[in-house]
Amino acid sequence: MRKVLSVWFVLLMVLAVLAPGHGFAEDELHRVVRVGWFDSTFNSIDAYGRRTGYAYEYQRKIAAYTGWQYEYVEGSWVDLLKKLQRGEIDLLADVSYKEDRVGTMLLSHYAMGEEDYYIFIDPDKSTINPDDLTTLNGKRLGVYKGSLQEQILKG
């Protein structure tokens, strides 16, 4: 219940900050918002060529409340994050709160959801012990370049 309330609170905060007031012209109510689109489990194209996914549905709900019309800008998540920070796009899903992002974009202080990271190993590689992270020393791990997971592992 707490998570549901947190998600609704975040949505209300976004609407309070970004939703135009009654004093704005009709054109402002139907403004075009540039949304970053990257292929992921949250954003995908179905067999009929339609956009779908959790982030897509969440953004559609925001548009239903604000009257925004979306213009999708496609690219990799890393490139889209840079565009968001430069103001070239207005909205991007799947952005985690990090101190170095404060001031380069508007970030909620409340999580929209939770993130869990897993390391999958070959069952024959018994030298890795999940209770002893030093057993990862000298091992090769695959993550996306520039991702939060890369920074966590290097940190």
PDB file of C-alpha atoms in Angstrom:
ATOM      1  CA  MET A   1       0.000   0.000   0.000  1.00  0.00           C
ATOM      2  CA  ARG A   2       2.883   2.338   0.832  1.00  0.00           C
ATOM      3  CA  LYS A   3       4.448   1.794  -2.593  1.00  0.00           C
ATOM      4  CA  VAL A   4       1.155   2.548  -4.347  1.00  0.00           C
ATOM      5  CA  LEU A   5       0.743   5.748  -2.345  1.00  0.00           C
ATOM      6  CA  SER A   6       4.354   6.716  -3.143  1.00  0.00           C
ATOM      7  CA  VAL A   7       3.769   6.245  -6.881  1.00  0.00           C
ATOM      8  CA  TRP A   8       0.599   8.356  -6.755  1.00  0.00           C
ATOM      9  CA  PHE A   9       2.391  11.021  -4.723  1.00  0.00           C
ATOM     10  CA  VAL A  10       5.196  11.180  -7.304  1.00  0.00           C
ATOM     11  CA  LEU A  11       2.634  11.459 -10.104  1.00  0.00           C
ATOM     12  CA  LEU A  12       0.842  14.269  -8.264  1.00  0.00           C
ATOM     13  CA  MET A  13       4.148  16.064  -7.696  1.00  0.00           C
ATOM     14  CA  VAL A  14       5.001  15.797 -11.408  1.00  0.00           C
ATOM     15  CA  LEU A  15       1.578  17.124 -12.307  1.00  0.00           C
ATOM     16  CA  ALA A  16       1.797  19.964  -9.785  1.00  0.00           C
ATOM     17  CA  VAL A  17       5.158  21.072 -11.153  1.00  0.00           C
ATOM     18  CA  LEU A  18       4.599  20.482 -14.852  1.00  0.00           C
ATOM     19  CA  ALA A  19       0.843  20.840 -15.410  1.00  0.00           C
ATOM     20  CA  PRO A  20      -0.172  24.182 -16.853  1.00  0.00           C
ATOM     21  CA  GLY A  21      -2.502  26.303 -14.738  1.00  0.00           C
ATOM     22  CA  HIS A  22      -5.862  27.689 -15.808  1.00  0.00           C
ATOM     23  CA  GLY A  23      -4.279  30.973 -16.855  1.00  0.00           C
ATOM     24  CA  PHE A  24      -2.389  29.403 -19.764  1.00  0.00           C
ATOM     25  CA  ALA A  25      -3.622  29.529 -23.327  1.00  0.00           C
ATOM     26  CA  GLU A  26      -5.305  26.503 -24.898  1.00  0.00           C
ATOM     27  CA  ASP A  27      -2.163  25.879 -26.998  1.00  0.00           C
ATOM     28  CA  GLU A  28      -0.177  25.420 -23.807  1.00  0.00           C
ATOM     29  CA  LEU A  29      -2.598  22.702 -22.634  1.00  0.00           C
ATOM     30  CA  HIS A  30      -1.840  20.653 -25.734  1.00  0.00           C
ATOM     31  CA  ARG A  31       1.858  21.306 -25.931  1.00  0.00           C
ATOM     32  CA  VAL A  32       4.207  18.830 -27.559  1.00  0.00           C
ATOM     33  CA  VAL A  33       6.530  17.078 -25.122  1.00  0.00           C
ATOM     34  CA  ARG A  34       9.652  15.370 -26.472  1.00  0.00           C
ATOM     35  CA  VAL A  35       9.958  11.917 -24.892  1.00  0.00           C
ATOM     36  CA  GLY A  36      13.081   9.761 -25.052  1.00  0.00           C
ATOM     37  CA  TRP A  37      12.361   6.302 -26.474  1.00  0.00           C
ATOM     38  CA  PHE A  38      14.838   3.457 -26.065  1.00  0.00           C
ATOM     39  CA  ASP A  39      14.277  -0.245 -26.581  1.00  0.00           C
ATOM     40  CA  SER A  40      13.978  -2.021 -23.240  1.00  0.00           C
ATOM     41  CA  THR A  41      11.613  -4.118 -21.174  1.00  0.00           C
ATOM     42  CA  PHE A  42       9.867  -0.825 -20.252  1.00  0.00           C
ATOM     43  CA  ASN A  43       9.606   0.441 -23.847  1.00  0.00           C
ATOM     44  CA  SER A  44       9.023  -1.871 -26.757  1.00  0.00           C
ATOM     45  CA  ILE A  45       7.253  -2.151 -30.083  1.00  0.00           C
ATOM     46  CA  ASP A  46       4.729  -4.988 -30.375  1.00  0.00           C
ATOM     47  CA  ALA A  47       4.120  -7.251 -33.386  1.00  0.00           C
ATOM     48  CA  TYR A  48       1.732  -4.635 -34.842  1.00  0.00           C
ATOM     49  CA  GLY A  49       4.219  -1.761 -34.617  1.00  0.00           C
ATOM     50  CA  ARG A  50       2.556  -0.157 -31.569  1.00  0.00           C
ATOM     51  CA  ARG A  51       4.461   1.258 -28.628  1.00  0.00           C
ATOM     52  CA  THR A  52       3.968  -0.655 -25.387  1.00  0.00           C
ATOM     53  CA  GLY A  53       5.521  -1.264 -21.986  1.00  0.00           C
ATOM     54  CA  TYR A  54       5.372  -0.066 -18.388  1.00  0.00           C
ATOM     55  CA  ALA A  55       7.096   3.270 -18.998  1.00  0.00           C
ATOM     56  CA  TYR A  56       4.975   3.899 -22.090  1.00  0.00           C
ATOM     57  CA  GLU A  57       1.732   3.255 -20.186  1.00  0.00           C
ATOM     58  CA  TYR A  58       2.885   5.429 -17.268  1.00  0.00           C
ATOM     59  CA  GLN A  59       3.704   8.287 -19.630  1.00  0.00           C
ATOM     60  CA  ARG A  60       0.322   7.907 -21.366  1.00  0.00           C
ATOM     61  CA  LYS A  61      -1.378   8.343 -17.976  1.00  0.00           C
ATOM     62  CA  ILE A  62       0.543  11.575 -17.440  1.00  0.00           C
ATOM     63  CA  ALA A  63      -0.533  12.757 -20.907  1.00  0.00           C
ATOM     64  CA  ALA A  64      -4.158  11.953 -20.067  1.00  0.00           C
ATOM     65  CA  TYR A  65      -3.994  14.330 -17.081  1.00  0.00           C
ATOM     66  CA  THR A  66      -1.932  17.078 -18.703  1.00  0.00           C
ATOM     67  CA  GLY A  67      -3.220  17.065 -22.279  1.00  0.00           C
ATOM     68  CA  TRP A  68       0.334  16.746 -23.557  1.00  0.00           C
ATOM     69  CA  GLN A  69       1.035  15.297 -26.981  1.00  0.00           C
ATOM     70  CA  TYR A  70       4.204  13.261 -27.241  1.00  0.00           C
ATOM     71  CA  GLU A  71       6.883  13.407 -29.880  1.00  0.00           C
ATOM     72  CA  TYR A  72       9.177  10.420 -29.471  1.00  0.00           C
ATOM     73  CA  VAL A  73      12.926  10.803 -29.880  1.00  0.00           C
ATOM     74  CA  GLU A  74      14.646   7.445 -30.330  1.00  0.00           C
ATOM     75  CA  GLY A  75      18.139   6.539 -29.253  1.00  0.00           C
ATOM     76  CA  SER A  76      20.176   4.635 -26.697  1.00  0.00           C
ATOM     77  CA  TRP A  77      19.406   5.304 -23.060  1.00  0.00           C
ATOM     78  CA  VAL A  78      22.838   6.866 -22.476  1.00  0.00           C
ATOM     79  CA  ASP A  79      22.435   9.249 -25.447  1.00  0.00           C
ATOM     80  CA  LEU A  80      18.901  10.147 -24.380  1.00  0.00           C
ATOM     81  CA  LEU A  81      20.052  10.896 -20.831  1.00  0.00           C
ATOM     82  CA  LYS A  82      22.581  13.373 -22.266  1.00  0.00           C
ATOM     83  CA  LYS A  83      19.823  14.946 -24.376  1.00  0.00           C
ATOM     84  CA  LEU A  84      17.636  15.267 -21.281  1.00  0.00           C
ATOM     85  CA  GLN A  85      20.446  16.994 -19.392  1.00  0.00           C
ATOM     86  CA  ARG A  86      20.995  19.395 -22.324  1.00  0.00           C
ATOM     87  CA  GLY A  87      17.250  20.125 -22.602  1.00  0.00           C
ATOM     88  CA  GLU A  88      16.907  18.488 -26.023  1.00  0.00           C
ATOM     89  CA  ILE A  89      14.156  16.181 -24.727  1.00  0.00           C
ATOM     90  CA  ASP A  90      11.641  16.783 -21.947  1.00  0.00           C
ATOM     91  CA  LEU A  91      10.934  13.365 -20.450  1.00  0.00           C
ATOM     92  CA  LEU A  92      12.851  10.100 -20.029  1.00  0.00           C
ATOM     93  CA  ALA A  93      11.901   6.920 -18.198  1.00  0.00           C
ATOM     94  CA  ASP A  94      14.130   4.685 -16.083  1.00  0.00           C
ATOM     95  CA  VAL A  95      16.334   7.441 -14.607  1.00  0.00           C
ATOM     96  CA  SER A  96      17.659   6.703 -11.130  1.00  0.00           C
ATOM     97  CA  TYR A  97      18.293   9.429  -8.563  1.00  0.00           C
ATOM     98  CA  LYS A  98      21.985  10.239  -8.286  1.00  0.00           C
ATOM     99  CA  GLU A  99      23.689  13.236  -6.701  1.00  0.00           C
ATOM    100  CA  ASP A 100      25.576  14.147  -9.888  1.00  0.00           C
ATOM    101  CA  ARG A 101      22.254  14.441 -11.767  1.00  0.00           C
ATOM    102  CA  VAL A 102      20.857  17.012  -9.346  1.00  0.00           C
ATOM    103  CA  GLY A 103      20.800  20.374 -11.085  1.00  0.00           C
ATOM    104  CA  THR A 104      20.922  18.920 -14.587  1.00  0.00           C
ATOM    105  CA  MET A 105      17.277  17.767 -14.565  1.00  0.00           C
ATOM    106  CA  LEU A 106      14.217  17.640 -12.350  1.00  0.00           C
ATOM    107  CA  LEU A 107      14.306  14.499 -10.220  1.00  0.00           C
ATOM    108  CA  SER A 108      11.747  13.291  -7.750  1.00  0.00           C
ATOM    109  CA  HIS A 109      12.829  12.736  -4.173  1.00  0.00           C
ATOM    110  CA  TYR A 110      10.519   9.722  -4.074  1.00  0.00           C
ATOM    111  CA  ALA A 111      11.113   6.495  -5.940  1.00  0.00           C
ATOM    112  CA  MET A 112       8.644   5.497  -8.627  1.00  0.00           C
ATOM    113  CA  GLY A 113       9.557   1.886  -7.975  1.00  0.00           C
ATOM    114  CA  GLU A 114      12.378  -0.294  -6.782  1.00  0.00           C
ATOM    115  CA  GLU A 115      15.480  -1.518  -8.502  1.00  0.00           C
ATOM    116  CA  ASP A 116      17.229  -4.787  -7.828  1.00  0.00           C
ATOM    117  CA  TYR A 117      20.418  -5.888  -9.490  1.00  0.00           C
ATOM    118  CA  TYR A 118      21.431  -9.502  -9.900  1.00  0.00           C
ATOM    119  CA  ILE A 119      24.637 -11.156 -10.949  1.00  0.00           C
ATOM    120  CA  PHE A 120      24.102 -14.393 -12.819  1.00  0.00           C
ATOM    121  CA  ILE A 121      26.922 -16.922 -12.874  1.00  0.00           C
ATOM    122  CA  ASP A 122      27.677 -20.191 -14.554  1.00  0.00           C
ATOM    123  CA  PRO A 123      26.698 -22.919 -12.042  1.00  0.00           C
ATOM    124  CA  ASP A 124      30.028 -24.622 -12.711  1.00  0.00           C
ATOM    125  CA  LYS A 125      31.908 -21.567 -11.418  1.00  0.00           C
ATOM    126  CA  SER A 126      31.828 -22.387  -7.726  1.00  0.00           C
ATOM    127  CA  THR A 127      34.592 -19.890  -6.914  1.00  0.00           C
ATOM    128  CA  ILE A 128      32.025 -17.081  -6.607  1.00  0.00           C
ATOM    129  CA  ASN A 129      30.344 -16.841  -3.224  1.00  0.00           C
ATOM    130  CA  PRO A 130      27.376 -14.421  -2.893  1.00  0.00           C
ATOM    131  CA  ASP A 131      28.234 -13.933   0.794  1.00  0.00           C
ATOM    132  CA  ASP A 132      31.821 -12.896   0.044  1.00  0.00           C
ATOM    133  CA  LEU A 133      32.125 -10.128  -2.570  1.00  0.00           C
ATOM    134  CA  THR A 134      35.904 -10.472  -2.645  1.00  0.00           C
ATOM    135  CA  THR A 135      35.351 -13.677  -4.641  1.00  0.00           C
ATOM    136  CA  LEU A 136      34.388 -11.373  -7.556  1.00  0.00           C
ATOM    137  CA  ASN A 137      37.939  -9.961  -7.633  1.00  0.00           C
ATOM    138  CA  GLY A 138      39.591 -10.763 -10.944  1.00  0.00           C
ATOM    139  CA  LYS A 139      36.319 -11.880 -12.546  1.00  0.00           C
ATOM    140  CA  ARG A 140      34.855 -10.333 -15.697  1.00  0.00           C
ATOM    141  CA  LEU A 141      31.340  -8.925 -15.386  1.00  0.00           C
ATOM    142  CA  GLY A 142      29.167  -7.642 -18.221  1.00  0.00           C
ATOM    143  CA  VAL A 143      27.184  -4.406 -17.787  1.00  0.00           C
ATOM    144  CA  TYR A 144      26.149  -1.565 -20.101  1.00  0.00           C
ATOM    145  CA  LYS A 145      28.858   1.052 -20.592  1.00  0.00           C
ATOM    146  CA  GLY A 146      28.011   4.211 -18.652  1.00  0.00           C
ATOM    147  CA  SER A 147      25.232   2.499 -16.701  1.00  0.00           C
ATOM    148  CA  LEU A 148      24.494   2.895 -13.011  1.00  0.00           C
ATOM    149  CA  GLN A 149      25.474  -0.756 -12.548  1.00  0.00           C
ATOM    150  CA  GLU A 150      28.921  -0.011 -13.984  1.00  0.00           C
ATOM    151  CA  GLN A 151      29.360   2.849 -11.540  1.00  0.00           C
ATOM    152  CA  ILE A 152      28.206   0.698  -8.613  1.00  0.00           C
ATOM    153  CA  LEU A 153      30.675  -2.064  -9.508  1.00  0.00           C
ATOM    154  CA  LYS A 154      33.557   0.370  -9.976  1.00  0.00           C
ATOM    155  CA  GLY A 155      32.666   2.327  -6.816  1.00  0.00           C
TER     156      GLY A 155
END
